[in-house]
């Protein structure tokens, strides 16, 4: 096919790829499966670097954390259902709300999206894996260990108790003497490692691993969302990791970064935390918005309206998102001029959101909606997005925020944003990609029930929180007196939250039932446009038998679209045959012209061990077992050396050439 | 005296010390409801801003919902589901929708900055400055004076003259708290190592509820305060009364004298009663304990029964607070009670 171009001949490269076909059952396909499949049994389980397995592990683990965090919330809602209840002591309540926040924000919201992106990116981009498969495995293992780490002190009644924002000096050594905060601080530094290596992987994968022809303006919006989030993470995770590390030093080594008596500054913590915290808020919604932007059009039977605008809006949101952190600190006594600037930026940030909202509505309006369960979640999401966005605009007004800040109005706002913009797209996304994940469809009837119960329960639970906030109810109080006038709204909220929980339960039942009895799905059950639907469900270990050549934004709709970015004829059956070991194609960052055959590393248990030893080193720091910590760091280094040990089979250039190059 | 006050304040003698006109803040069902109620220029422009923003939000929300519902349900010619609509088109939605949104947002930026300008600084220089210091979990309130003898120290009950701005200097003795009397002004954090300030003004006499608005530990939910706004004369009278040290010589061997000795031994290390040996600064100044409406930062009404309940059960009522539960025999209770009843 003429669309397929050979990589430019580079004398130093060992070979140029062959072009051909590898239909299912052919010798080539069987050989590919042998090359890419992991070993059966626990060895393969421990050492697999398959992005699909890692992605699903991320999704399942993060969902378990969602359920744990949800149960914590339900216990709190029982305590707050009426005035002066004594189900929980103040200390228990404080640990619960802290762990609820930590769990939902750090252990659920981003990891679940990393799960989707890990699973979907190579399939959407036409690649056989992420750029750094072993790093990908490491990222998952550390996430899992960090989650367990942060929960380690929970059964002892010593869980973190200073809120997910963990303000000093309350979280400092004087006012918080137990291990609670040390667990949180070290756990956050550990989790930061996971997020950082995961983000590096996403950024490099986008720029190097797209199928030939998939120019930068043809990637799905989810990719834009995760890319933006990853770049932001790389810029801001250092800030929060540093903050928590300094806090740990203050607590255990006796430094004075935040120690007021010795010239430390509590406000420094707030800056370091929110410089990270606000961009992070966007990092945990932009990929979810991407899920909607990609999946909604499938059910509207037309492409997304304004692809370029939505992609640009995604990045604009993040750019402005770096300049709004002070809106968490309006009440700290900073000068009014500074507040005005950050307040104005906080208004401005809703402009790109408006772009996305109108793009979604226009897509529905101009399309032909098909009312399947995923579509209900995406359409419902639009309303929740708008409510969360509008309440966000209210808090951007500095003087009004002096009232709203730290009240239940903020609790309402952030739950509309995080549940509305994260959980609803995620659940919709699971309904949508479940056939790809498992080869089976989810049940439509139970699905519709789960949507309506979740949607009604959510609004019944969280909308009254706005009113509680306007009635002056502060956040993070373990109880309230009935003379405050908050009894009714709290009771409704508690009832609504349980209805919402029932909706989630129905969803879980649906997953369990459909895993066993769901109808078999073909490769493209929704008749969707993007590349992941061109491979069997579930996809084979090697993803693509041949590396496809992409000629449009909607490779699977090309036969029915004849204008705009839909034109062109992608080649999905015929492409590069790469089967001399694990191989895929590396392409140029913007135009995705093929450049190099990438030799991918094989399965390895070293990421597991690096993650394990690193986590144990942190555990040693927590317990002050210094020599154990040293031993674990040493083991970590050894495991890294095994991981990185050069393999002849992975060489891309001929030895003579590279040695010549080295002499130049 | 208003109906709600009679509910809140069983002790009629205390009621006499309060301003007589009752306003809505006291009758309000939700005393912290800043959205519908404002009683001074530091919060009123913000309340209107809240109405405009909330109203606009509801309208926009309804419009968008309507657009979405019509988009979902409008009649369409029946179509082959295999057909895919063209990618172009629809951009006008983005241009118009985003254009209108941008226009509204810029208007709101300007409006909110004008409100910020109006409430950030008082219209005239405040004549009175009060220093409020946050403690786990109560508020020290000091009216400083060049002559330390004239300085007034009290706790959890902030008196201000009506109709004039009062400057509040905000400090913290331990962790971060936030001073918030919502019907009078927005909140400001009290950050250790820093002195923040804000101003409040009440335009009508009354009692305005306040609450710590920054999570500060186990007792955060139980850290409220009250602002009592009264006429200039009443305020002066109150302040002069508060300046007075106690002078209650007890007959040696009397119950009161025993109670006083108990207090000096057991309480005076943390609490101060001016005019006696008790000079602690870790806990509320109790010189004029009985002039205050509440105990333990709004936890209990200040009645002799609840006062004793608090002394004996402090850790149960407010877990983690610095106030220990103090074991007392019946004789000691009654002696201490007698002594404390003289602190007015």
PDB file of C-alpha atoms in Angstrom, chain A residues 169-399:
ATOM      1  CA  UNK A 169       1.914  23.064  62.787  1.00  0.00           C
ATOM      2  CA  UNK A 170      -0.987  20.741  63.608  1.00  0.00           C
ATOM      3  CA  UNK A 171       0.787  17.980  61.698  1.00  0.00           C
ATOM      4  CA  UNK A 172       4.136  18.918  63.213  1.00  0.00           C
ATOM      5  CA  UNK A 173       6.014  17.145  65.992  1.00  0.00           C
ATOM      6  CA  UNK A 174       4.574  19.215  68.835  1.00  0.00           C
ATOM      7  CA  UNK A 175       0.865  18.757  68.228  1.00  0.00           C
ATOM      8  CA  UNK A 176       0.881  15.371  66.565  1.00  0.00           C
ATOM      9  CA  UNK A 177       3.158  13.071  68.452  1.00  0.00           C
ATOM     10  CA  UNK A 178       2.114   9.628  67.219  1.00  0.00           C
ATOM     11  CA  UNK A 179       3.253   7.832  64.057  1.00  0.00           C
ATOM     12  CA  UNK A 180       0.130   9.079  62.220  1.00  0.00           C
ATOM     13  CA  UNK A 181       1.756  11.859  60.235  1.00  0.00           C
ATOM     14  CA  UNK A 182       5.043  10.026  59.629  1.00  0.00           C
ATOM     15  CA  UNK A 183       3.083   7.276  57.894  1.00  0.00           C
ATOM     16  CA  UNK A 184       1.374   9.859  55.722  1.00  0.00           C
ATOM     17  CA  UNK A 185       4.538  11.853  54.983  1.00  0.00           C
ATOM     18  CA  UNK A 186       6.668   8.864  53.987  1.00  0.00           C
ATOM     19  CA  UNK A 187       3.763   7.271  52.137  1.00  0.00           C
ATOM     20  CA  UNK A 188       3.328  10.412  50.068  1.00  0.00           C
ATOM     21  CA  UNK A 189       7.015  10.569  49.131  1.00  0.00           C
ATOM     22  CA  UNK A 190       6.815   6.906  48.113  1.00  0.00           C
ATOM     23  CA  UNK A 191       3.655   7.432  46.101  1.00  0.00           C
ATOM     24  CA  UNK A 192       5.330  10.410  44.433  1.00  0.00           C
ATOM     25  CA  UNK A 193       7.926   8.022  42.985  1.00  0.00           C
ATOM     26  CA  UNK A 194       5.148   5.975  41.431  1.00  0.00           C
ATOM     27  CA  UNK A 195       3.368   8.981  39.958  1.00  0.00           C
ATOM     28  CA  UNK A 196       6.604  10.444  38.622  1.00  0.00           C
ATOM     29  CA  UNK A 197       7.809   7.349  36.797  1.00  0.00           C
ATOM     30  CA  UNK A 198       4.277   6.771  35.472  1.00  0.00           C
ATOM     31  CA  UNK A 199       4.137  10.324  34.143  1.00  0.00           C
ATOM     32  CA  UNK A 200       7.518  10.061  32.449  1.00  0.00           C
ATOM     33  CA  UNK A 201       6.278   6.947  30.724  1.00  0.00           C
ATOM     34  CA  UNK A 202       3.136   8.647  29.423  1.00  0.00           C
ATOM     35  CA  UNK A 203       4.974  11.691  28.125  1.00  0.00           C
ATOM     36  CA  UNK A 204       7.603   9.680  26.249  1.00  0.00           C
ATOM     37  CA  UNK A 205       5.021   7.199  24.976  1.00  0.00           C
ATOM     38  CA  UNK A 206       2.934   9.949  23.420  1.00  0.00           C
ATOM     39  CA  UNK A 207       5.861  11.468  21.628  1.00  0.00           C
ATOM     40  CA  UNK A 208       7.579   8.278  20.492  1.00  0.00           C
ATOM     41  CA  UNK A 209       5.100   5.417  20.261  1.00  0.00           C
ATOM     42  CA  UNK A 210       2.265   6.492  18.004  1.00  0.00           C
ATOM     43  CA  UNK A 211       1.550   4.400  14.957  1.00  0.00           C
ATOM     44  CA  UNK A 212       2.999   5.792  11.738  1.00  0.00           C
ATOM     45  CA  UNK A 213       0.666   8.428  10.359  1.00  0.00           C
ATOM     46  CA  UNK A 214      -1.005   9.228  13.653  1.00  0.00           C
ATOM     47  CA  UNK A 215      -0.015  12.876  13.593  1.00  0.00           C
ATOM     48  CA  UNK A 216      -0.354  14.865  16.770  1.00  0.00           C
ATOM     49  CA  UNK A 217      -3.781  16.188  15.726  1.00  0.00           C
ATOM     50  CA  UNK A 218      -5.176  12.673  15.371  1.00  0.00           C
ATOM     51  CA  UNK A 219      -4.680  11.360  18.901  1.00  0.00           C
ATOM     52  CA  UNK A 220      -7.778  10.798  21.046  1.00  0.00           C
ATOM     53  CA  UNK A 221      -8.643  13.467  23.631  1.00  0.00           C
ATOM     54  CA  UNK A 222      -7.981  11.018  26.476  1.00  0.00           C
ATOM     55  CA  UNK A 223      -4.383  11.047  25.334  1.00  0.00           C
ATOM     56  CA  UNK A 224      -4.326  14.839  25.482  1.00  0.00           C
ATOM     57  CA  UNK A 225      -5.840  14.718  28.950  1.00  0.00           C
ATOM     58  CA  UNK A 226      -3.355  12.210  30.323  1.00  0.00           C
ATOM     59  CA  UNK A 227      -0.435  13.906  28.615  1.00  0.00           C
ATOM     60  CA  UNK A 228      -1.379  17.248  30.141  1.00  0.00           C
ATOM     61  CA  UNK A 229      -1.882  15.657  33.531  1.00  0.00           C
ATOM     62  CA  UNK A 230       1.464  13.868  33.301  1.00  0.00           C
ATOM     63  CA  UNK A 231       3.412  16.969  32.387  1.00  0.00           C
ATOM     64  CA  UNK A 232       1.748  18.771  35.272  1.00  0.00           C
ATOM     65  CA  UNK A 233       2.591  15.927  37.624  1.00  0.00           C
ATOM     66  CA  UNK A 234       6.238  16.070  36.634  1.00  0.00           C
ATOM     67  CA  UNK A 235       6.282  19.767  37.446  1.00  0.00           C
ATOM     68  CA  UNK A 236       4.382  19.701  40.738  1.00  0.00           C
ATOM     69  CA  UNK A 237       5.012  16.337  42.391  1.00  0.00           C
ATOM     70  CA  UNK A 238       8.487  17.532  43.454  1.00  0.00           C
ATOM     71  CA  UNK A 239       6.811  20.308  45.399  1.00  0.00           C
ATOM     72  CA  UNK A 240       4.602  18.011  47.451  1.00  0.00           C
ATOM     73  CA  UNK A 241       7.249  15.333  47.875  1.00  0.00           C
ATOM     74  CA  UNK A 242       9.618  17.989  49.138  1.00  0.00           C
ATOM     75  CA  UNK A 243       7.005  19.372  51.503  1.00  0.00           C
ATOM     76  CA  UNK A 244       6.304  15.970  53.019  1.00  0.00           C
ATOM     77  CA  UNK A 245       9.993  15.131  53.209  1.00  0.00           C
ATOM     78  CA  UNK A 246      10.761  18.397  54.985  1.00  0.00           C
ATOM     79  CA  UNK A 247       7.916  17.704  57.369  1.00  0.00           C
ATOM     80  CA  UNK A 248       9.311  14.271  58.084  1.00  0.00           C
ATOM     81  CA  UNK A 249      12.733  15.838  58.738  1.00  0.00           C
ATOM     82  CA  UNK A 250      11.108  18.312  61.116  1.00  0.00           C
ATOM     83  CA  UNK A 251       9.404  15.482  62.934  1.00  0.00           C
ATOM     84  CA  UNK A 252      12.203  12.949  63.089  1.00  0.00           C
ATOM     85  CA  UNK A 253      15.510  14.714  62.546  1.00  0.00           C
ATOM     86  CA  UNK A 254      14.767  17.973  64.323  1.00  0.00           C
ATOM     87  CA  UNK A 255      14.990  20.446  61.443  1.00  0.00           C
ATOM     88  CA  UNK A 256      12.926  23.639  61.672  1.00  0.00           C
ATOM     89  CA  UNK A 257      11.397  24.205  58.249  1.00  0.00           C
ATOM     90  CA  UNK A 258       7.925  24.625  59.690  1.00  0.00           C
ATOM     91  CA  UNK A 259       8.821  25.128  63.345  1.00  0.00           C
ATOM     92  CA  UNK A 260       7.485  28.535  64.357  1.00  0.00           C
ATOM     93  CA  UNK A 261       9.566  28.766  67.530  1.00  0.00           C
ATOM     94  CA  UNK A 262      12.721  28.573  65.424  1.00  0.00           C
ATOM     95  CA  UNK A 263      11.744  30.783  62.537  1.00  0.00           C
ATOM     96  CA  UNK A 264       9.947  28.127  60.464  1.00  0.00           C
ATOM     97  CA  UNK A 265       6.945  29.204  58.422  1.00  0.00           C
ATOM     98  CA  UNK A 266       3.570  27.450  58.482  1.00  0.00           C
ATOM     99  CA  UNK A 267       2.577  29.344  55.336  1.00  0.00           C
ATOM    100  CA  UNK A 268       5.455  27.709  53.471  1.00  0.00           C
ATOM    101  CA  UNK A 269       3.611  24.410  53.852  1.00  0.00           C
ATOM    102  CA  UNK A 270       0.432  25.846  52.406  1.00  0.00           C
ATOM    103  CA  UNK A 271       2.281  27.199  49.378  1.00  0.00           C
ATOM    104  CA  UNK A 272       4.216  23.991  48.721  1.00  0.00           C
ATOM    105  CA  UNK A 273       1.092  21.917  49.176  1.00  0.00           C
ATOM    106  CA  UNK A 274      -1.226  23.938  46.970  1.00  0.00           C
ATOM    107  CA  UNK A 275       1.344  24.622  44.245  1.00  0.00           C
ATOM    108  CA  UNK A 276       1.025  20.884  43.887  1.00  0.00           C
ATOM    109  CA  UNK A 277      -2.586  20.573  44.993  1.00  0.00           C
ATOM    110  CA  UNK A 278      -4.329  22.706  42.493  1.00  0.00           C
ATOM    111  CA  UNK A 279      -2.711  21.455  39.310  1.00  0.00           C
ATOM    112  CA  UNK A 280      -3.320  17.978  40.756  1.00  0.00           C
ATOM    113  CA  UNK A 281      -7.031  18.706  40.886  1.00  0.00           C
ATOM    114  CA  UNK A 282      -6.915  19.165  37.126  1.00  0.00           C
ATOM    115  CA  UNK A 283      -4.700  16.124  36.701  1.00  0.00           C
ATOM    116  CA  UNK A 284      -7.464  14.009  38.183  1.00  0.00           C
ATOM    117  CA  UNK A 285     -10.219  15.422  35.990  1.00  0.00           C
ATOM    118  CA  UNK A 286      -8.671  16.155  32.582  1.00  0.00           C
ATOM    119  CA  UNK A 287      -8.130  12.491  31.611  1.00  0.00           C
ATOM    120  CA  UNK A 288     -11.665  11.740  32.802  1.00  0.00           C
ATOM    121  CA  UNK A 289     -12.968  14.556  30.623  1.00  0.00           C
ATOM    122  CA  UNK A 290     -10.962  12.899  27.865  1.00  0.00           C
ATOM    123  CA  UNK A 291     -12.834   9.647  28.451  1.00  0.00           C
ATOM    124  CA  UNK A 292     -16.083  11.499  27.807  1.00  0.00           C
ATOM    125  CA  UNK A 293     -14.739  13.379  24.789  1.00  0.00           C
ATOM    126  CA  UNK A 294     -13.696  10.101  23.202  1.00  0.00           C
ATOM    127  CA  UNK A 295     -16.579   7.856  24.175  1.00  0.00           C
ATOM    128  CA  UNK A 296     -19.516  10.250  23.961  1.00  0.00           C
ATOM    129  CA  UNK A 297     -19.236  10.652  20.146  1.00  0.00           C
ATOM    130  CA  UNK A 298     -19.568   6.885  19.723  1.00  0.00           C
ATOM    131  CA  UNK A 299     -23.089   7.126  21.138  1.00  0.00           C
ATOM    132  CA  UNK A 300     -23.902  10.272  19.161  1.00  0.00           C
ATOM    133  CA  UNK A 301     -22.948   8.615  15.877  1.00  0.00           C
ATOM    134  CA  UNK A 302     -20.699  11.499  14.872  1.00  0.00           C
ATOM    135  CA  UNK A 303     -17.215  12.764  15.739  1.00  0.00           C
ATOM    136  CA  UNK A 304     -16.678  15.175  18.605  1.00  0.00           C
ATOM    137  CA  UNK A 305     -17.494  18.771  17.719  1.00  0.00           C
ATOM    138  CA  UNK A 306     -14.407  20.989  17.864  1.00  0.00           C
ATOM    139  CA  UNK A 307     -11.637  18.433  18.416  1.00  0.00           C
ATOM    140  CA  UNK A 308      -8.894  21.043  18.165  1.00  0.00           C
ATOM    141  CA  UNK A 309     -10.712  23.413  20.529  1.00  0.00           C
ATOM    142  CA  UNK A 310     -11.225  20.711  23.120  1.00  0.00           C
ATOM    143  CA  UNK A 311      -7.597  19.583  22.880  1.00  0.00           C
ATOM    144  CA  UNK A 312      -6.407  23.162  23.259  1.00  0.00           C
ATOM    145  CA  UNK A 313      -8.844  23.770  26.104  1.00  0.00           C
ATOM    146  CA  UNK A 314      -7.379  20.774  27.907  1.00  0.00           C
ATOM    147  CA  UNK A 315      -3.931  22.279  27.789  1.00  0.00           C
ATOM    148  CA  UNK A 316      -5.149  25.798  28.518  1.00  0.00           C
ATOM    149  CA  UNK A 317      -6.845  24.517  31.660  1.00  0.00           C
ATOM    150  CA  UNK A 318      -3.573  23.136  32.905  1.00  0.00           C
ATOM    151  CA  UNK A 319      -1.575  26.229  31.997  1.00  0.00           C
ATOM    152  CA  UNK A 320      -3.940  28.477  33.930  1.00  0.00           C
ATOM    153  CA  UNK A 321      -4.149  25.729  36.565  1.00  0.00           C
ATOM    154  CA  UNK A 322      -0.608  26.553  37.623  1.00  0.00           C
ATOM    155  CA  UNK A 323      -1.678  30.079  38.553  1.00  0.00           C
ATOM    156  CA  UNK A 324      -4.615  29.476  40.816  1.00  0.00           C
ATOM    157  CA  UNK A 325      -3.211  27.740  43.882  1.00  0.00           C
ATOM    158  CA  UNK A 326      -3.635  30.830  46.056  1.00  0.00           C
ATOM    159  CA  UNK A 327      -7.403  30.421  45.826  1.00  0.00           C
ATOM    160  CA  UNK A 328      -6.994  27.774  48.510  1.00  0.00           C
ATOM    161  CA  UNK A 329      -5.300  30.430  50.620  1.00  0.00           C
ATOM    162  CA  UNK A 330      -7.519  33.481  50.216  1.00  0.00           C
ATOM    163  CA  UNK A 331      -8.106  33.577  53.975  1.00  0.00           C
ATOM    164  CA  UNK A 332      -4.453  33.490  55.019  1.00  0.00           C
ATOM    165  CA  UNK A 333      -4.024  37.245  55.185  1.00  0.00           C
ATOM    166  CA  UNK A 334      -2.125  37.694  51.916  1.00  0.00           C
ATOM    167  CA  UNK A 335      -2.321  41.197  50.384  1.00  0.00           C
ATOM    168  CA  UNK A 336      -5.496  42.011  48.451  1.00  0.00           C
ATOM    169  CA  UNK A 337      -3.591  42.710  45.223  1.00  0.00           C
ATOM    170  CA  UNK A 338      -2.182  39.177  45.154  1.00  0.00           C
ATOM    171  CA  UNK A 339      -5.605  37.777  45.909  1.00  0.00           C
ATOM    172  CA  UNK A 340      -7.150  39.771  43.043  1.00  0.00           C
ATOM    173  CA  UNK A 341      -4.748  38.289  40.521  1.00  0.00           C
ATOM    174  CA  UNK A 342      -5.306  34.720  41.636  1.00  0.00           C
ATOM    175  CA  UNK A 343      -9.040  35.338  41.923  1.00  0.00           C
ATOM    176  CA  UNK A 344      -9.176  36.620  38.346  1.00  0.00           C
ATOM    177  CA  UNK A 345      -7.154  33.622  37.131  1.00  0.00           C
ATOM    178  CA  UNK A 346      -9.622  31.362  38.897  1.00  0.00           C
ATOM    179  CA  UNK A 347     -12.451  32.944  36.925  1.00  0.00           C
ATOM    180  CA  UNK A 348     -10.499  32.653  33.680  1.00  0.00           C
ATOM    181  CA  UNK A 349      -9.918  28.942  34.161  1.00  0.00           C
ATOM    182  CA  UNK A 350     -13.600  28.271  33.594  1.00  0.00           C
ATOM    183  CA  UNK A 351     -13.375  29.536  29.994  1.00  0.00           C
ATOM    184  CA  UNK A 352     -11.705  26.354  28.673  1.00  0.00           C
ATOM    185  CA  UNK A 353     -14.232  24.350  30.669  1.00  0.00           C
ATOM    186  CA  UNK A 354     -16.990  26.189  28.846  1.00  0.00           C
ATOM    187  CA  UNK A 355     -15.373  25.151  25.554  1.00  0.00           C
ATOM    188  CA  UNK A 356     -15.584  21.511  26.542  1.00  0.00           C
ATOM    189  CA  UNK A 357     -19.178  21.759  27.804  1.00  0.00           C
ATOM    190  CA  UNK A 358     -20.434  23.357  24.606  1.00  0.00           C
ATOM    191  CA  UNK A 359     -18.473  20.868  22.509  1.00  0.00           C
ATOM    192  CA  UNK A 360     -20.188  17.971  24.302  1.00  0.00           C
ATOM    193  CA  UNK A 361     -23.655  19.496  24.074  1.00  0.00           C
ATOM    194  CA  UNK A 362     -23.152  20.314  20.391  1.00  0.00           C
ATOM    195  CA  UNK A 363     -21.991  16.764  19.768  1.00  0.00           C
ATOM    196  CA  UNK A 364     -25.170  15.414  21.328  1.00  0.00           C
ATOM    197  CA  UNK A 365     -27.375  17.999  19.618  1.00  0.00           C
ATOM    198  CA  UNK A 366     -25.957  17.405  16.158  1.00  0.00           C
ATOM    199  CA  UNK A 367     -25.664  13.680  16.607  1.00  0.00           C
ATOM    200  CA  UNK A 368     -28.140  10.874  17.051  1.00  0.00           C
ATOM    201  CA  UNK A 369     -27.998   9.740  20.672  1.00  0.00           C
ATOM    202  CA  UNK A 370     -28.031   6.036  21.408  1.00  0.00           C
ATOM    203  CA  UNK A 371     -29.176   5.635  25.005  1.00  0.00           C
ATOM    204  CA  UNK A 372     -26.870   2.900  26.204  1.00  0.00           C
ATOM    205  CA  UNK A 373     -25.633   2.833  29.805  1.00  0.00           C
ATOM    206  CA  UNK A 374     -22.225   4.442  29.157  1.00  0.00           C
ATOM    207  CA  UNK A 375     -23.964   7.276  27.352  1.00  0.00           C
ATOM    208  CA  UNK A 376     -26.208   7.908  30.361  1.00  0.00           C
ATOM    209  CA  UNK A 377     -23.147   8.285  32.565  1.00  0.00           C
ATOM    210  CA  UNK A 378     -21.525  10.687  30.104  1.00  0.00           C
ATOM    211  CA  UNK A 379     -24.662  12.781  29.613  1.00  0.00           C
ATOM    212  CA  UNK A 380     -25.265  12.867  33.381  1.00  0.00           C
ATOM    213  CA  UNK A 381     -21.659  13.880  33.828  1.00  0.00           C
ATOM    214  CA  UNK A 382     -22.228  17.018  31.736  1.00  0.00           C
ATOM    215  CA  UNK A 383     -24.812  18.300  34.239  1.00  0.00           C
ATOM    216  CA  UNK A 384     -22.614  17.495  37.239  1.00  0.00           C
ATOM    217  CA  UNK A 385     -19.674  19.155  35.497  1.00  0.00           C
ATOM    218  CA  UNK A 386     -21.691  22.325  35.002  1.00  0.00           C
ATOM    219  CA  UNK A 387     -22.879  22.416  38.628  1.00  0.00           C
ATOM    220  CA  UNK A 388     -19.349  21.796  39.911  1.00  0.00           C
ATOM    221  CA  UNK A 389     -17.988  24.417  37.550  1.00  0.00           C
ATOM    222  CA  UNK A 390     -20.496  27.066  38.583  1.00  0.00           C
ATOM    223  CA  UNK A 391     -19.919  26.531  42.291  1.00  0.00           C
ATOM    224  CA  UNK A 392     -16.227  26.766  41.483  1.00  0.00           C
ATOM    225  CA  UNK A 393     -16.763  30.158  39.882  1.00  0.00           C
ATOM    226  CA  UNK A 394     -18.525  31.298  43.059  1.00  0.00           C
ATOM    227  CA  UNK A 395     -15.478  30.429  45.129  1.00  0.00           C
ATOM    228  CA  UNK A 396     -13.215  32.296  42.721  1.00  0.00           C
ATOM    229  CA  UNK A 397     -14.688  35.585  43.961  1.00  0.00           C
ATOM    230  CA  UNK A 398     -12.267  36.486  46.744  1.00  0.00           C
ATOM    231  CA  UNK A 399     -14.665  38.157  49.200  1.00  0.00           C
TER     232      UNK A 399
END
